[in-house]
Amino acid sequence: MSLILDQVSQRYITDGGEVVHALADTTLTVDTGSFVCVVGPSGCGKTTLLKILAGFLKPTGGQASVDDEPITAPSWKRGVVFQHANLYPWLTVRKNVELGLRFRGIAPAKRREVAEECLALVGLVGFEDKKTYELSGGMQQRTQIARVLANDPEIILMDEPFGALDALTRERLQMDLLRISRERRKTVFFITHSVEEAVFLGDRVLVMSPRPGRVVLDEEVRISQTYGRLLPGKELRSTPEFVELRDRIADQIYEGQEL
Ligand SMILES: Nc1ncnc2c1ncn2[C@@H]1O[C@H](COP(=O)(O)OP(=O)(O)OP(=O)(O)O)[C@@H](O)[C@H]1O
């Protein structure tokens, strides 16, 4: 799978008739299996970029494509995880996870098997028959991730998925997401406001400029390679390489902005 943005730009027209230039010409290739994190100041067009990749929005300029096919509509091949889970409260956890498969006409036995496998992957064994309103915020996000994984997408698009969670839950979910994306060899496009989270999760971090957003820094993260092994979370975050990259990215974002 090769995902390409070619000179993509986006202008919105507000209800008042004002033109908002949200995204400037953006050219980008996302390689299969990569974990790309996107950071940038508020309103710089990160969600706009994700909506274009998801097929929710047709860009006003340029083109987004997957394997030379233009992206013109949403597809289960590109799973989207939002900050808030958008689960169906009248359905159980299992039924929420099975939903995409049901729409695609997959037989009940197979649906159940896939859902159980995905719920195990995200650590929700034993919660299958709960209603989603009975779950904590972290568990709801786990359910949302399982629902996307059930479709076996080529790419997972994530918009601030852990932004509303407490620090400990967020760290646990980060570790689990890394494990799952590696085990399942998933390509991940992950938007976050946290530079620390981006450097921790990403093997590539894109930094966007203030509106109209464009990529002003495209940095490969090679900390684990430098150490020749995968480092546990705490150890990785305190390496000089991590701290240097985190600070450099933060400087780039906050440069010229009034705090
Ligand atoms: N449908 C719309 N109509 C008009 N303007 C819009 C629309 N959607 C987004 N915008 C504007 O486009 C700009 C980029 O929005 P976008 O949500 O992509 O930014 P973002 O980087 O994700 O922001 P944040 O980090 O605050 O979530 C903002 O100024 C926003 O107000």
PDB file of C-alpha atoms and ligand atoms in Angstrom:
ATOM      1  CA  MET A   1       0.000   0.000   0.000  1.00  0.00           C
ATOM      2  CA  SER A   2       1.395   3.355  -0.889  1.00  0.00           C
ATOM      3  CA  LEU A   3      -0.464   6.460   0.165  1.00  0.00           C
ATOM      4  CA  ILE A   4       0.391   9.633  -1.685  1.00  0.00           C
ATOM      5  CA  LEU A   5      -0.645  13.236  -1.289  1.00  0.00           C
ATOM      6  CA  ASP A   6       0.209  15.281  -4.348  1.00  0.00           C
ATOM      7  CA  GLN A   7       0.063  19.065  -3.934  1.00  0.00           C
ATOM      8  CA  VAL A   8      -3.000  18.757  -1.730  1.00  0.00           C
ATOM      9  CA  SER A   9      -4.565  21.976  -0.480  1.00  0.00           C
ATOM     10  CA  GLN A  10      -7.821  22.918   1.190  1.00  0.00           C
ATOM     11  CA  ARG A  11      -9.809  26.121   1.339  1.00  0.00           C
ATOM     12  CA  TYR A  12     -13.045  26.290   3.271  1.00  0.00           C
ATOM     13  CA  ILE A  13     -15.757  28.872   2.846  1.00  0.00           C
ATOM     14  CA  THR A  14     -17.394  29.691   6.163  1.00  0.00           C
ATOM     15  CA  ASP A  15     -21.114  30.337   6.552  1.00  0.00           C
ATOM     16  CA  GLY A  16     -20.255  34.041   6.599  1.00  0.00           C
ATOM     17  CA  GLY A  17     -18.570  33.727   3.188  1.00  0.00           C
ATOM     18  CA  GLU A  18     -15.015  34.059   4.509  1.00  0.00           C
ATOM     19  CA  VAL A  19     -12.358  31.944   2.765  1.00  0.00           C
ATOM     20  CA  VAL A  20     -10.180  29.934   5.172  1.00  0.00           C
ATOM     21  CA  HIS A  21      -6.987  28.624   3.634  1.00  0.00           C
ATOM     22  CA  ALA A  22      -6.553  25.594   5.916  1.00  0.00           C
ATOM     23  CA  LEU A  23      -3.970  23.532   4.094  1.00  0.00           C
ATOM     24  CA  ALA A  24      -1.263  24.725   1.711  1.00  0.00           C
ATOM     25  CA  ASP A  25       0.206  22.556  -1.071  1.00  0.00           C
ATOM     26  CA  THR A  26       1.184  19.356   0.697  1.00  0.00           C
ATOM     27  CA  THR A  27       3.079  16.549  -0.971  1.00  0.00           C
ATOM     28  CA  LEU A  28       3.681  13.434   1.050  1.00  0.00           C
ATOM     29  CA  THR A  29       4.231   9.683   0.759  1.00  0.00           C
ATOM     30  CA  VAL A  30       3.316   7.356   3.611  1.00  0.00           C
ATOM     31  CA  ASP A  31       5.099   4.007   3.374  1.00  0.00           C
ATOM     32  CA  THR A  32       3.493   0.708   4.308  1.00  0.00           C
ATOM     33  CA  GLY A  33       4.117  -0.264   7.904  1.00  0.00           C
ATOM     34  CA  SER A  34       5.278   3.171   8.974  1.00  0.00           C
ATOM     35  CA  PHE A  35       3.999   4.998  12.045  1.00  0.00           C
ATOM     36  CA  VAL A  36       3.669   8.652  11.067  1.00  0.00           C
ATOM     37  CA  CYS A  37       2.845  11.221  13.734  1.00  0.00           C
ATOM     38  CA  VAL A  38       1.664  14.731  12.906  1.00  0.00           C
ATOM     39  CA  VAL A  39       2.040  17.688  15.249  1.00  0.00           C
ATOM     40  CA  GLY A  40       1.486  21.392  14.771  1.00  0.00           C
ATOM     41  CA  PRO A  41      -0.217  24.406  16.290  1.00  0.00           C
ATOM     42  CA  SER A  42      -3.962  24.396  16.814  1.00  0.00           C
ATOM     43  CA  GLY A  43      -5.898  25.075  13.613  1.00  0.00           C
ATOM     44  CA  CYS A  44      -2.992  24.279  11.258  1.00  0.00           C
ATOM     45  CA  GLY A  45      -4.994  21.758   9.256  1.00  0.00           C
ATOM     46  CA  LYS A  46      -4.102  18.417  10.868  1.00  0.00           C
ATOM     47  CA  THR A  47      -7.681  17.160  11.011  1.00  0.00           C
ATOM     48  CA  THR A  48      -8.278  18.503   7.510  1.00  0.00           C
ATOM     49  CA  LEU A  49      -5.380  16.359   6.305  1.00  0.00           C
ATOM     50  CA  LEU A  50      -6.802  13.307   8.054  1.00  0.00           C
ATOM     51  CA  LYS A  51     -10.279  13.896   6.617  1.00  0.00           C
ATOM     52  CA  ILE A  52      -8.800  14.030   3.126  1.00  0.00           C
ATOM     53  CA  LEU A  53      -6.910  10.767   3.691  1.00  0.00           C
ATOM     54  CA  ALA A  54     -10.052   9.161   5.113  1.00  0.00           C
ATOM     55  CA  GLY A  55     -12.074  10.225   2.073  1.00  0.00           C
ATOM     56  CA  PHE A  56     -14.450  12.391   4.139  1.00  0.00           C
ATOM     57  CA  LEU A  57     -13.331  15.516   2.310  1.00  0.00           C
ATOM     58  CA  LYS A  58     -12.331  16.079  -1.301  1.00  0.00           C
ATOM     59  CA  PRO A  59      -9.442  18.545  -1.336  1.00  0.00           C
ATOM     60  CA  THR A  60      -9.962  21.798  -3.190  1.00  0.00           C
ATOM     61  CA  GLY A  61      -6.532  21.367  -4.790  1.00  0.00           C
ATOM     62  CA  GLY A  62      -4.283  18.428  -5.669  1.00  0.00           C
ATOM     63  CA  GLN A  63      -5.003  14.775  -5.122  1.00  0.00           C
ATOM     64  CA  ALA A  64      -4.744  12.057  -2.488  1.00  0.00           C
ATOM     65  CA  SER A  65      -4.387   8.481  -3.678  1.00  0.00           C
ATOM     66  CA  VAL A  66      -3.757   4.938  -2.503  1.00  0.00           C
ATOM     67  CA  ASP A  67      -1.877   2.672  -4.881  1.00  0.00           C
ATOM     68  CA  ASP A  68      -2.553   5.109  -7.735  1.00  0.00           C
ATOM     69  CA  GLU A  69      -6.317   5.073  -7.007  1.00  0.00           C
ATOM     70  CA  PRO A  70      -7.633   8.542  -6.083  1.00  0.00           C
ATOM     71  CA  ILE A  71      -9.311   8.678  -2.671  1.00  0.00           C
ATOM     72  CA  THR A  72     -12.867   9.767  -3.388  1.00  0.00           C
ATOM     73  CA  ALA A  73     -14.881   8.213  -0.549  1.00  0.00           C
ATOM     74  CA  PRO A  74     -14.446   6.587   2.859  1.00  0.00           C
ATOM     75  CA  SER A  75     -13.392   2.942   2.854  1.00  0.00           C
ATOM     76  CA  TRP A  76     -13.021   0.232   5.506  1.00  0.00           C
ATOM     77  CA  LYS A  77      -9.453  -0.090   4.208  1.00  0.00           C
ATOM     78  CA  ARG A  78      -8.743   3.207   5.967  1.00  0.00           C
ATOM     79  CA  GLY A  79      -9.946   2.925   9.552  1.00  0.00           C
ATOM     80  CA  VAL A  80     -10.477   6.113  11.538  1.00  0.00           C
ATOM     81  CA  VAL A  81     -10.124   6.483  15.317  1.00  0.00           C
ATOM     82  CA  PHE A  82     -11.369   9.743  16.821  1.00  0.00           C
ATOM     83  CA  GLN A  83     -10.714  11.430  20.149  1.00  0.00           C
ATOM     84  CA  HIS A  84     -14.175  10.440  21.310  1.00  0.00           C
ATOM     85  CA  ALA A  85     -15.205   6.884  20.714  1.00  0.00           C
ATOM     86  CA  ASN A  86     -18.568   7.305  18.905  1.00  0.00           C
ATOM     87  CA  LEU A  87     -19.671   3.863  19.998  1.00  0.00           C
ATOM     88  CA  TYR A  88     -23.290   2.735  19.880  1.00  0.00           C
ATOM     89  CA  PRO A  89     -24.446   2.733  23.514  1.00  0.00           C
ATOM     90  CA  TRP A  90     -27.322   0.326  22.942  1.00  0.00           C
ATOM     91  CA  LEU A  91     -24.951  -2.330  21.587  1.00  0.00           C
ATOM     92  CA  THR A  92     -22.518  -4.481  23.548  1.00  0.00           C
ATOM     93  CA  VAL A  93     -18.762  -4.101  23.156  1.00  0.00           C
ATOM     94  CA  ARG A  94     -18.714  -7.204  20.960  1.00  0.00           C
ATOM     95  CA  LYS A  95     -21.536  -5.947  18.717  1.00  0.00           C
ATOM     96  CA  ASN A  96     -19.820  -2.579  18.328  1.00  0.00           C
ATOM     97  CA  VAL A  97     -16.651  -4.332  17.195  1.00  0.00           C
ATOM     98  CA  GLU A  98     -18.582  -6.585  14.802  1.00  0.00           C
ATOM     99  CA  LEU A  99     -20.466  -3.709  13.208  1.00  0.00           C
ATOM    100  CA  GLY A 100     -18.179  -3.043  10.232  1.00  0.00           C
ATOM    101  CA  LEU A 101     -18.055  -6.742   9.420  1.00  0.00           C
ATOM    102  CA  ARG A 102     -21.841  -6.921   9.624  1.00  0.00           C
ATOM    103  CA  PHE A 103     -22.179  -4.084   7.113  1.00  0.00           C
ATOM    104  CA  ARG A 104     -19.794  -5.933   4.849  1.00  0.00           C
ATOM    105  CA  GLY A 105     -21.947  -9.067   4.984  1.00  0.00           C
ATOM    106  CA  ILE A 106     -19.498 -11.277   6.875  1.00  0.00           C
ATOM    107  CA  ALA A 107     -21.175 -14.378   8.387  1.00  0.00           C
ATOM    108  CA  PRO A 108     -22.031 -14.248  12.127  1.00  0.00           C
ATOM    109  CA  ALA A 109     -19.610 -16.995  13.208  1.00  0.00           C
ATOM    110  CA  LYS A 110     -16.707 -15.330  11.444  1.00  0.00           C
ATOM    111  CA  ARG A 111     -17.701 -11.924  12.860  1.00  0.00           C
ATOM    112  CA  ARG A 112     -17.648 -13.296  16.359  1.00  0.00           C
ATOM    113  CA  GLU A 113     -14.278 -14.952  15.851  1.00  0.00           C
ATOM    114  CA  VAL A 114     -12.686 -11.770  14.470  1.00  0.00           C
ATOM    115  CA  ALA A 115     -14.233  -9.586  17.180  1.00  0.00           C
ATOM    116  CA  GLU A 116     -12.944 -11.864  19.936  1.00  0.00           C
ATOM    117  CA  GLU A 117      -9.480 -11.870  18.432  1.00  0.00           C
ATOM    118  CA  CYS A 118      -9.438  -8.051  18.186  1.00  0.00           C
ATOM    119  CA  LEU A 119     -10.838  -7.585  21.689  1.00  0.00           C
ATOM    120  CA  ALA A 120      -8.086  -9.852  23.014  1.00  0.00           C
ATOM    121  CA  LEU A 121      -5.502  -7.748  21.142  1.00  0.00           C
ATOM    122  CA  VAL A 122      -6.667  -4.578  22.889  1.00  0.00           C
ATOM    123  CA  GLY A 123      -6.972  -6.225  26.311  1.00  0.00           C
ATOM    124  CA  LEU A 124     -10.760  -6.370  26.613  1.00  0.00           C
ATOM    125  CA  VAL A 125     -11.297 -10.071  27.262  1.00  0.00           C
ATOM    126  CA  GLY A 126     -14.123 -10.392  29.783  1.00  0.00           C
ATOM    127  CA  PHE A 127     -15.807  -7.140  28.696  1.00  0.00           C
ATOM    128  CA  GLU A 128     -17.392  -8.454  25.483  1.00  0.00           C
ATOM    129  CA  ASP A 129     -20.951  -8.386  26.778  1.00  0.00           C
ATOM    130  CA  LYS A 130     -20.823  -5.042  28.571  1.00  0.00           C
ATOM    131  CA  LYS A 131     -22.674  -2.061  27.150  1.00  0.00           C
ATOM    132  CA  THR A 132     -20.201   0.596  26.082  1.00  0.00           C
ATOM    133  CA  TYR A 133     -21.541   3.177  28.567  1.00  0.00           C
ATOM    134  CA  GLU A 134     -20.376   0.833  31.316  1.00  0.00           C
ATOM    135  CA  LEU A 135     -16.748   1.267  30.187  1.00  0.00           C
ATOM    136  CA  SER A 136     -14.096   3.785  31.255  1.00  0.00           C
ATOM    137  CA  GLY A 137     -12.798   6.295  28.696  1.00  0.00           C
ATOM    138  CA  GLY A 138      -9.679   4.181  28.116  1.00  0.00           C
ATOM    139  CA  MET A 139     -11.753   1.045  27.545  1.00  0.00           C
ATOM    140  CA  GLN A 140     -13.992   2.903  25.118  1.00  0.00           C
ATOM    141  CA  GLN A 141     -10.919   3.893  23.132  1.00  0.00           C
ATOM    142  CA  ARG A 142      -9.742   0.277  23.225  1.00  0.00           C
ATOM    143  CA  THR A 143     -13.145  -0.757  21.853  1.00  0.00           C
ATOM    144  CA  GLN A 144     -12.871   1.821  19.101  1.00  0.00           C
ATOM    145  CA  ILE A 145      -9.420   0.510  18.147  1.00  0.00           C
ATOM    146  CA  ALA A 146     -10.724  -3.080  18.149  1.00  0.00           C
ATOM    147  CA  ARG A 147     -13.617  -2.011  15.911  1.00  0.00           C
ATOM    148  CA  VAL A 148     -11.193  -0.565  13.388  1.00  0.00           C
ATOM    149  CA  LEU A 149      -8.823  -3.559  13.608  1.00  0.00           C
ATOM    150  CA  ALA A 150     -11.723  -5.934  12.935  1.00  0.00           C
ATOM    151  CA  ASN A 151     -11.886  -4.550   9.413  1.00  0.00           C
ATOM    152  CA  ASP A 152      -8.198  -5.325   8.907  1.00  0.00           C
ATOM    153  CA  PRO A 153      -7.565  -1.900   7.341  1.00  0.00           C
ATOM    154  CA  GLU A 154      -4.458  -1.041   5.335  1.00  0.00           C
ATOM    155  CA  ILE A 155      -3.995   2.140   7.310  1.00  0.00           C
ATOM    156  CA  ILE A 156      -5.300   3.402  10.647  1.00  0.00           C
ATOM    157  CA  LEU A 157      -5.935   7.153  10.793  1.00  0.00           C
ATOM    158  CA  MET A 158      -6.006   8.439  14.352  1.00  0.00           C
ATOM    159  CA  ASP A 159      -7.052  11.946  15.396  1.00  0.00           C
ATOM    160  CA  GLU A 160      -5.894  12.729  18.954  1.00  0.00           C
ATOM    161  CA  PRO A 161      -7.105   9.298  20.082  1.00  0.00           C
ATOM    162  CA  PHE A 162      -5.641   9.544  23.576  1.00  0.00           C
ATOM    163  CA  GLY A 163      -6.130  13.287  24.048  1.00  0.00           C
ATOM    164  CA  ALA A 164      -8.958  12.996  26.559  1.00  0.00           C
ATOM    165  CA  LEU A 165      -7.379  10.296  28.727  1.00  0.00           C
ATOM    166  CA  ASP A 166      -5.477  10.596  32.002  1.00  0.00           C
ATOM    167  CA  ALA A 167      -1.680  10.270  31.826  1.00  0.00           C
ATOM    168  CA  LEU A 168      -1.401   6.680  33.025  1.00  0.00           C
ATOM    169  CA  THR A 169      -4.160   5.342  30.776  1.00  0.00           C
ATOM    170  CA  ARG A 170      -2.647   7.266  27.885  1.00  0.00           C
ATOM    171  CA  GLU A 171       0.789   5.676  28.425  1.00  0.00           C
ATOM    172  CA  ARG A 172      -0.733   2.204  28.618  1.00  0.00           C
ATOM    173  CA  LEU A 173      -2.654   2.744  25.402  1.00  0.00           C
ATOM    174  CA  GLN A 174       0.455   4.103  23.680  1.00  0.00           C
ATOM    175  CA  MET A 175       2.375   0.936  24.563  1.00  0.00           C
ATOM    176  CA  ASP A 176      -0.492  -1.275  23.425  1.00  0.00           C
ATOM    177  CA  LEU A 177      -0.891   0.619  20.158  1.00  0.00           C
ATOM    178  CA  LEU A 178       2.825   0.246  19.413  1.00  0.00           C
ATOM    179  CA  ARG A 179       2.652  -3.485  20.107  1.00  0.00           C
ATOM    180  CA  ILE A 180      -0.475  -3.953  17.981  1.00  0.00           C
ATOM    181  CA  SER A 181       0.808  -1.885  15.046  1.00  0.00           C
ATOM    182  CA  ARG A 182       4.021  -3.915  15.018  1.00  0.00           C
ATOM    183  CA  GLU A 183       2.337  -7.301  15.464  1.00  0.00           C
ATOM    184  CA  ARG A 184      -0.249  -6.556  12.798  1.00  0.00           C
ATOM    185  CA  ARG A 185       2.176  -4.600  10.573  1.00  0.00           C
ATOM    186  CA  LYS A 186      -0.262  -1.709  10.353  1.00  0.00           C
ATOM    187  CA  THR A 187       0.467   1.654   8.810  1.00  0.00           C
ATOM    188  CA  VAL A 188      -0.586   4.360  11.263  1.00  0.00           C
ATOM    189  CA  PHE A 189      -1.182   8.090  10.652  1.00  0.00           C
ATOM    190  CA  PHE A 190      -1.498   9.643  14.088  1.00  0.00           C
ATOM    191  CA  ILE A 191      -2.383  13.239  14.956  1.00  0.00           C
ATOM    192  CA  THR A 192      -1.488  14.567  18.369  1.00  0.00           C
ATOM    193  CA  HIS A 193      -0.987  17.814  20.261  1.00  0.00           C
ATOM    194  CA  SER A 194       1.727  16.182  22.338  1.00  0.00           C
ATOM    195  CA  VAL A 195       5.235  16.392  20.920  1.00  0.00           C
ATOM    196  CA  GLU A 196       6.328  13.841  23.514  1.00  0.00           C
ATOM    197  CA  GLU A 197       3.690  11.390  22.293  1.00  0.00           C
ATOM    198  CA  ALA A 198       4.677  11.963  18.658  1.00  0.00           C
ATOM    199  CA  VAL A 199       8.369  11.292  19.285  1.00  0.00           C
ATOM    200  CA  PHE A 200       7.550   8.290  21.461  1.00  0.00           C
ATOM    201  CA  LEU A 201       5.185   6.620  18.990  1.00  0.00           C
ATOM    202  CA  GLY A 202       6.325   7.739  15.577  1.00  0.00           C
ATOM    203  CA  ASP A 203       9.066   6.361  13.421  1.00  0.00           C
ATOM    204  CA  ARG A 204       8.476   9.552  11.497  1.00  0.00           C
ATOM    205  CA  VAL A 205       7.224  12.885  12.822  1.00  0.00           C
ATOM    206  CA  LEU A 206       5.754  15.581  10.590  1.00  0.00           C
ATOM    207  CA  VAL A 207       5.575  19.113  11.938  1.00  0.00           C
ATOM    208  CA  MET A 208       3.073  21.487  10.356  1.00  0.00           C
ATOM    209  CA  SER A 209       3.254  25.259  10.174  1.00  0.00           C
ATOM    210  CA  PRO A 210       0.467  27.564  11.373  1.00  0.00           C
ATOM    211  CA  ARG A 211      -2.438  27.961   8.926  1.00  0.00           C
ATOM    212  CA  PRO A 212      -2.297  27.467   6.006  1.00  0.00           C
ATOM    213  CA  GLY A 213      -0.663  24.269   7.174  1.00  0.00           C
ATOM    214  CA  ARG A 214       2.237  22.740   5.354  1.00  0.00           C
ATOM    215  CA  VAL A 215       4.882  20.272   6.454  1.00  0.00           C
ATOM    216  CA  VAL A 216       7.875  22.254   7.717  1.00  0.00           C
ATOM    217  CA  LEU A 217       9.781  19.385   9.289  1.00  0.00           C
ATOM    218  CA  ASP A 218       9.769  15.715   8.308  1.00  0.00           C
ATOM    219  CA  GLU A 219      11.919  13.838  10.782  1.00  0.00           C
ATOM    220  CA  GLU A 220      12.768  10.174  10.962  1.00  0.00           C
ATOM    221  CA  VAL A 221      12.920   8.920  14.561  1.00  0.00           C
ATOM    222  CA  ARG A 222      15.837   6.564  15.003  1.00  0.00           C
ATOM    223  CA  ILE A 223      16.270   6.394  18.760  1.00  0.00           C
ATOM    224  CA  SER A 224      15.753   2.648  19.116  1.00  0.00           C
ATOM    225  CA  GLN A 225      18.036   2.030  16.124  1.00  0.00           C
ATOM    226  CA  THR A 226      20.726   4.151  17.804  1.00  0.00           C
ATOM    227  CA  TYR A 227      20.555   1.849  20.812  1.00  0.00           C
ATOM    228  CA  GLY A 228      20.266  -1.270  18.669  1.00  0.00           C
ATOM    229  CA  ARG A 229      17.132  -2.473  20.499  1.00  0.00           C
ATOM    230  CA  LEU A 230      13.650  -1.411  21.479  1.00  0.00           C
ATOM    231  CA  LEU A 231      13.816   0.552  24.703  1.00  0.00           C
ATOM    232  CA  PRO A 232      11.107   0.411  27.363  1.00  0.00           C
ATOM    233  CA  GLY A 233       8.982   3.566  27.448  1.00  0.00           C
ATOM    234  CA  LYS A 234      10.547   5.235  30.452  1.00  0.00           C
ATOM    235  CA  GLU A 235      14.091   4.511  29.325  1.00  0.00           C
ATOM    236  CA  LEU A 236      13.422   5.774  25.798  1.00  0.00           C
ATOM    237  CA  ARG A 237      11.907   9.058  26.971  1.00  0.00           C
ATOM    238  CA  SER A 238      14.997   9.946  28.967  1.00  0.00           C
ATOM    239  CA  THR A 239      17.634   9.267  26.300  1.00  0.00           C
ATOM    240  CA  PRO A 240      19.522  12.382  25.083  1.00  0.00           C
ATOM    241  CA  GLU A 241      18.307  11.635  21.535  1.00  0.00           C
ATOM    242  CA  PHE A 242      14.647  11.682  22.626  1.00  0.00           C
ATOM    243  CA  VAL A 243      15.016  14.882  24.636  1.00  0.00           C
ATOM    244  CA  GLU A 244      16.913  16.620  21.816  1.00  0.00           C
ATOM    245  CA  LEU A 245      14.345  15.722  19.164  1.00  0.00           C
ATOM    246  CA  ARG A 246      11.369  16.553  21.408  1.00  0.00           C
ATOM    247  CA  ASP A 247      12.819  19.978  22.235  1.00  0.00           C
ATOM    248  CA  ARG A 248      13.765  20.710  18.630  1.00  0.00           C
ATOM    249  CA  ILE A 249      10.255  19.899  17.416  1.00  0.00           C
ATOM    250  CA  ALA A 250       8.632  21.926  20.212  1.00  0.00           C
ATOM    251  CA  ASP A 251      10.864  24.910  19.323  1.00  0.00           C
ATOM    252  CA  GLN A 252       9.821  24.595  15.685  1.00  0.00           C
ATOM    253  CA  ILE A 253       6.125  24.603  16.629  1.00  0.00           C
ATOM    254  CA  TYR A 254       6.253  27.451  19.111  1.00  0.00           C
ATOM    255  CA  GLU A 255       8.695  29.593  17.126  1.00  0.00           C
ATOM    256  CA  GLY A 256       7.112  32.958  16.447  1.00  0.00           C
ATOM    257  CA  GLN A 257       3.954  32.104  18.389  1.00  0.00           C
ATOM    258  CA  GLU A 258       2.800  34.158  21.314  1.00  0.00           C
ATOM    259  CA  LEU A 259       2.428  31.994  24.401  1.00  0.00           C
TER     260      LEU A 259
HETATM  261  N1  LIG B   1     -15.885  23.033   7.619  1.00  0.00           N
HETATM  262  C1  LIG B   1     -15.134  24.091   7.848  1.00  0.00           C
HETATM  263  N2  LIG B   1     -15.524  25.323   7.444  1.00  0.00           N
HETATM  264  C2  LIG B   1     -14.767  26.410   7.659  1.00  0.00           C
HETATM  265  N3  LIG B   1     -13.549  26.383   8.269  1.00  0.00           N
HETATM  266  C3  LIG B   1     -13.101  25.179   8.695  1.00  0.00           C
HETATM  267  C4  LIG B   1     -13.877  23.986   8.519  1.00  0.00           C
HETATM  268  N4  LIG B   1     -13.178  22.960   9.043  1.00  0.00           N
HETATM  269  C5  LIG B   1     -12.031  23.483   9.535  1.00  0.00           C
HETATM  270  N5  LIG B   1     -11.998  24.824   9.318  1.00  0.00           N
HETATM  271  C6  LIG B   1     -10.896  25.728   9.684  1.00  0.00           C
HETATM  272  O1  LIG B   1      -9.715  25.245   9.037  1.00  0.00           O
HETATM  273  C7  LIG B   1      -8.602  25.391   9.888  1.00  0.00           C
HETATM  274  C8  LIG B   1      -7.946  24.030  10.094  1.00  0.00           C
HETATM  275  O2  LIG B   1      -8.814  23.203  10.842  1.00  0.00           O
HETATM  276  P1  LIG B   1      -8.369  21.744  11.340  1.00  0.00           P
HETATM  277  O3  LIG B   1      -9.473  21.231  12.182  1.00  0.00           O
HETATM  278  O4  LIG B   1      -7.933  20.942  10.198  1.00  0.00           O
HETATM  279  O5  LIG B   1      -7.095  22.115  12.256  1.00  0.00           O
HETATM  280  P2  LIG B   1      -6.331  21.254  13.357  1.00  0.00           P
HETATM  281  O6  LIG B   1      -4.880  21.464  13.123  1.00  0.00           O
HETATM  282  O7  LIG B   1      -6.806  19.855  13.354  1.00  0.00           O
HETATM  283  O8  LIG B   1      -6.800  21.990  14.691  1.00  0.00           O
HETATM  284  P3  LIG B   1      -6.783  21.500  16.211  1.00  0.00           P
HETATM  285  O9  LIG B   1      -5.342  21.143  16.507  1.00  0.00           O
HETATM  286  O10 LIG B   1      -7.240  22.684  16.987  1.00  0.00           O
HETATM  287  O11 LIG B   1      -7.697  20.328  16.319  1.00  0.00           O
HETATM  288  C9  LIG B   1      -9.121  26.020  11.176  1.00  0.00           C
HETATM  289  O12 LIG B   1      -8.886  27.384  11.135  1.00  0.00           O
HETATM  290  C10 LIG B   1     -10.592  25.694  11.165  1.00  0.00           C
HETATM  291  O13 LIG B   1     -11.327  26.680  11.845  1.00  0.00           O
END
